Coordinates of C-alpha atoms in Angstrom, one line a residue:
X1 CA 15.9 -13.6 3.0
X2 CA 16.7 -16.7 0.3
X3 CA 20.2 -18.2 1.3
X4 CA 22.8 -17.4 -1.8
X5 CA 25.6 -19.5 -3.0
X6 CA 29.2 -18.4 -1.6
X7 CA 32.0 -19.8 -3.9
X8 CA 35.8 -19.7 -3.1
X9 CA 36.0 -16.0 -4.0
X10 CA 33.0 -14.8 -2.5
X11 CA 34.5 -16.7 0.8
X12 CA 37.7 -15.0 0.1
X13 CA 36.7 -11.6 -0.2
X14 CA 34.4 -12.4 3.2
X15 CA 38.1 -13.1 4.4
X16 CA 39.5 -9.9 3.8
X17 CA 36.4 -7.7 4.5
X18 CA 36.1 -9.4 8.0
X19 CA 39.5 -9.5 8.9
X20 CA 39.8 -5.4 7.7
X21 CA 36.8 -3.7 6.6
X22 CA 38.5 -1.2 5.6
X23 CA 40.5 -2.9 3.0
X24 CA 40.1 -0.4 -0.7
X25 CA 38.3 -2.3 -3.0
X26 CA 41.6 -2.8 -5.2
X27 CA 43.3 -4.5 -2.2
X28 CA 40.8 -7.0 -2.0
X29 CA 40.8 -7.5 -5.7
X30 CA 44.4 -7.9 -5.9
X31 CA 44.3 -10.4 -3.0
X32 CA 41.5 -12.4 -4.5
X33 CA 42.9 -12.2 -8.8
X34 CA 39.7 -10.3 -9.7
X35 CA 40.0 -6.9 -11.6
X36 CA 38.2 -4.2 -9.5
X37 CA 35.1 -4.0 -11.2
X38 CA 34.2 -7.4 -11.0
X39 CA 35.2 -7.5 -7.4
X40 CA 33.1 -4.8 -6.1
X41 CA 30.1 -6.2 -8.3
X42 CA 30.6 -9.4 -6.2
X43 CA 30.8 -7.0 -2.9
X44 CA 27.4 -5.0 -3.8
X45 CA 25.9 -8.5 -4.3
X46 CA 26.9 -9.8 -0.9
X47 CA 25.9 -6.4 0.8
X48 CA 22.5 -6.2 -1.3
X49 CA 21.6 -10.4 -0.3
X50 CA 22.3 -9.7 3.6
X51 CA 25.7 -11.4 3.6
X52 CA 27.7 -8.2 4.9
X53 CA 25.2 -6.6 7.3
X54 CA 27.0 -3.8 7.7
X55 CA 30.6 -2.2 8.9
X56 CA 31.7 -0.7 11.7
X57 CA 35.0 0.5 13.9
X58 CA 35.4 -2.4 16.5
X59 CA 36.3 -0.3 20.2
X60 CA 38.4 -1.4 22.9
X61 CA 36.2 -1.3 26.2
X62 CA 38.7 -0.6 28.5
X63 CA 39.9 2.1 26.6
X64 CA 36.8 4.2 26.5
X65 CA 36.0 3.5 30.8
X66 CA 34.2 -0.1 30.1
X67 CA 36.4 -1.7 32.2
X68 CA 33.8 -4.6 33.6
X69 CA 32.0 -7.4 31.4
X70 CA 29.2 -9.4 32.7
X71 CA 27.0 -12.2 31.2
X72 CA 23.6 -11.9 32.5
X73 CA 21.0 -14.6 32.1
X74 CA 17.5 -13.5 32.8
X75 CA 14.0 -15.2 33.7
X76 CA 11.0 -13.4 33.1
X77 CA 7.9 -14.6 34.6
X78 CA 5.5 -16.7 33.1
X79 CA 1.9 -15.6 32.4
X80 CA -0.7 -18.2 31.4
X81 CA -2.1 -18.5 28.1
X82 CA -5.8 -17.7 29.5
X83 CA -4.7 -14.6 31.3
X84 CA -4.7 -12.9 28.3
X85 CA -7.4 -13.6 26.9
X86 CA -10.8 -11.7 27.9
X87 CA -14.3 -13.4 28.9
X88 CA -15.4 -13.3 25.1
X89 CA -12.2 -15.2 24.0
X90 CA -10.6 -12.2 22.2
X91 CA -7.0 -11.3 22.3
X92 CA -5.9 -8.7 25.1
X93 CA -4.2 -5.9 22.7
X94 CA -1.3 -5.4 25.2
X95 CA 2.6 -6.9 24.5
X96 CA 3.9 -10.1 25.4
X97 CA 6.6 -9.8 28.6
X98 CA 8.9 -11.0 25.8
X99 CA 8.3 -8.1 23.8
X100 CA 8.4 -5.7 26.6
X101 CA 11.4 -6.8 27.4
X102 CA 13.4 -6.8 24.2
X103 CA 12.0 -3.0 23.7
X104 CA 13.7 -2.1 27.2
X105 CA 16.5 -3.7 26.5
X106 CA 16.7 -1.7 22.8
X107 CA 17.3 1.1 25.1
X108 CA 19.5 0.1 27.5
X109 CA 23.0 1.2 26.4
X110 CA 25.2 -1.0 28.8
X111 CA 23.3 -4.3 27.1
X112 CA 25.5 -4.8 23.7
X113 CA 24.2 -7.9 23.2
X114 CA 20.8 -9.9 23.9
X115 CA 19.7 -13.0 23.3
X116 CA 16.8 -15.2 23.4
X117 CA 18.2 -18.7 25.3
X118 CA 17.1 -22.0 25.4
X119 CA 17.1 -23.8 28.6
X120 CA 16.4 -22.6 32.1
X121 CA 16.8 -18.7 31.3
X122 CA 14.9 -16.6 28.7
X123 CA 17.7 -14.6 28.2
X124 CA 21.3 -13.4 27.6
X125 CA 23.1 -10.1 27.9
X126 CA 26.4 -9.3 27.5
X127 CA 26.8 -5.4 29.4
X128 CA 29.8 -3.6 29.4
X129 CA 29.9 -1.0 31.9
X130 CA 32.8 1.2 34.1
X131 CA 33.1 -1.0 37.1
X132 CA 31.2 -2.8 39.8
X133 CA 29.8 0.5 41.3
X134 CA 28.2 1.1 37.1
X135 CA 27.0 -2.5 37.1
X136 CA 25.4 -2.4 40.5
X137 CA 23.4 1.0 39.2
X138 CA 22.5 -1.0 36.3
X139 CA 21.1 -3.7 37.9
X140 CA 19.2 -2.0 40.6
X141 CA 17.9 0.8 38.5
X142 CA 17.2 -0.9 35.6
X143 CA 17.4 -4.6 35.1
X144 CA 15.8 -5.7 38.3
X145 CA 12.9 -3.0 38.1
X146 CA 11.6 -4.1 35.2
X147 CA 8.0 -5.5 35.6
X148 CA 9.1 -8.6 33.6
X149 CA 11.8 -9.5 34.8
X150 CA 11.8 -12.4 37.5
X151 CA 15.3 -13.7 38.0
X152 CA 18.9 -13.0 37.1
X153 CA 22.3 -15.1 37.5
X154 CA 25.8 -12.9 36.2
X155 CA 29.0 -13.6 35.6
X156 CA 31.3 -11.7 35.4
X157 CA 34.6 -11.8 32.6
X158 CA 37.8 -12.3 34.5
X159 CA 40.2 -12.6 30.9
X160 CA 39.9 -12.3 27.5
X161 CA 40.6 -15.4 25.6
X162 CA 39.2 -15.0 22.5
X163 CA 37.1 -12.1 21.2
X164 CA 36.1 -12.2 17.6
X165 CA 33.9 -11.1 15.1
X166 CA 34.8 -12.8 12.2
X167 CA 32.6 -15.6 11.6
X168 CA 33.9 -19.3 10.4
X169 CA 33.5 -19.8 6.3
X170 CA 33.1 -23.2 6.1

């Protein structure tokens, strides 16, 4: 998806919208000096190029039983380049451990967020679960079942310093 030019008002209405997504399109258009049709023109545009991916209703964990946050790096094991390959050269049809992987973890409602690291692990999770006794079940049952998987380090969140959604516009 082509990159699109942001001016100040674009980055203001980003403003508002992250900070209250919620906010009627008048509000925002009275914040930012536009009349509303213009405004939510410039809205539809940013939510049509990719800009606003989408809205939601942000939870709090602990208020809904998710009382424990881990980080949880993972190592999958390594399979050579010539293992999957047959005699005649030809591509073996199955998934990459990689892809395997990121389909489990598309199902795995304590993982609400996954990324693909740099570095010594392949992976990172951020799982919200009950408690340590949920975690455990997670990570015996689940995580450290899967045929992939080879090694895994957590850490778990003792405070909350700073949790954010809104991104930086620079």
């Amino acid at each position: 998806m082509p990159k699109i030019e942001l001016d100040k008002t674009d980055r203001k209405i980003l403003a508002i919208l992250q900070a209250d997504g919620r906010a009627s399109n008048q509000d925002v258009a009275d914040a930012v000096s536009l009349s509303p049709s213009p405004c939510l023109r410039r809205i539809k545009r940013l939510e049509e190029a990719g800009v606003i991916r989408q809205y939601v209703a942000l939870l709090e964990p602990t208020q809904i039983g998710l009382g424990l946050l881990a980080y949880v790096n993972v190592r999958l094991e390594k399979h050579k380049e010539g293992a999957s390959a047959n005699a005649a050269g030809a591509r073996r049809t199955s998934s990459s451990p990689h892809a395997d992987f990121a389909d489990s973890v598309d199902g795995w409602p304590e993982v609400v967020a996954c990324y693909a690291m740099t570095g010594e692990m392949d992976y990172l999770l951020r799982v919200h679960v009950e408690d340590m006794e949920h975690f455990s079940r997670f990570m015996m049952k689940t995580l450290l079942i899967h045929p992939s998987v080879a090694d895994v380090k957590s850490s778990f969140a003792l405070q909350r310093i700073k949790d954010t959604t809104a991104l930086p516009l620079l």
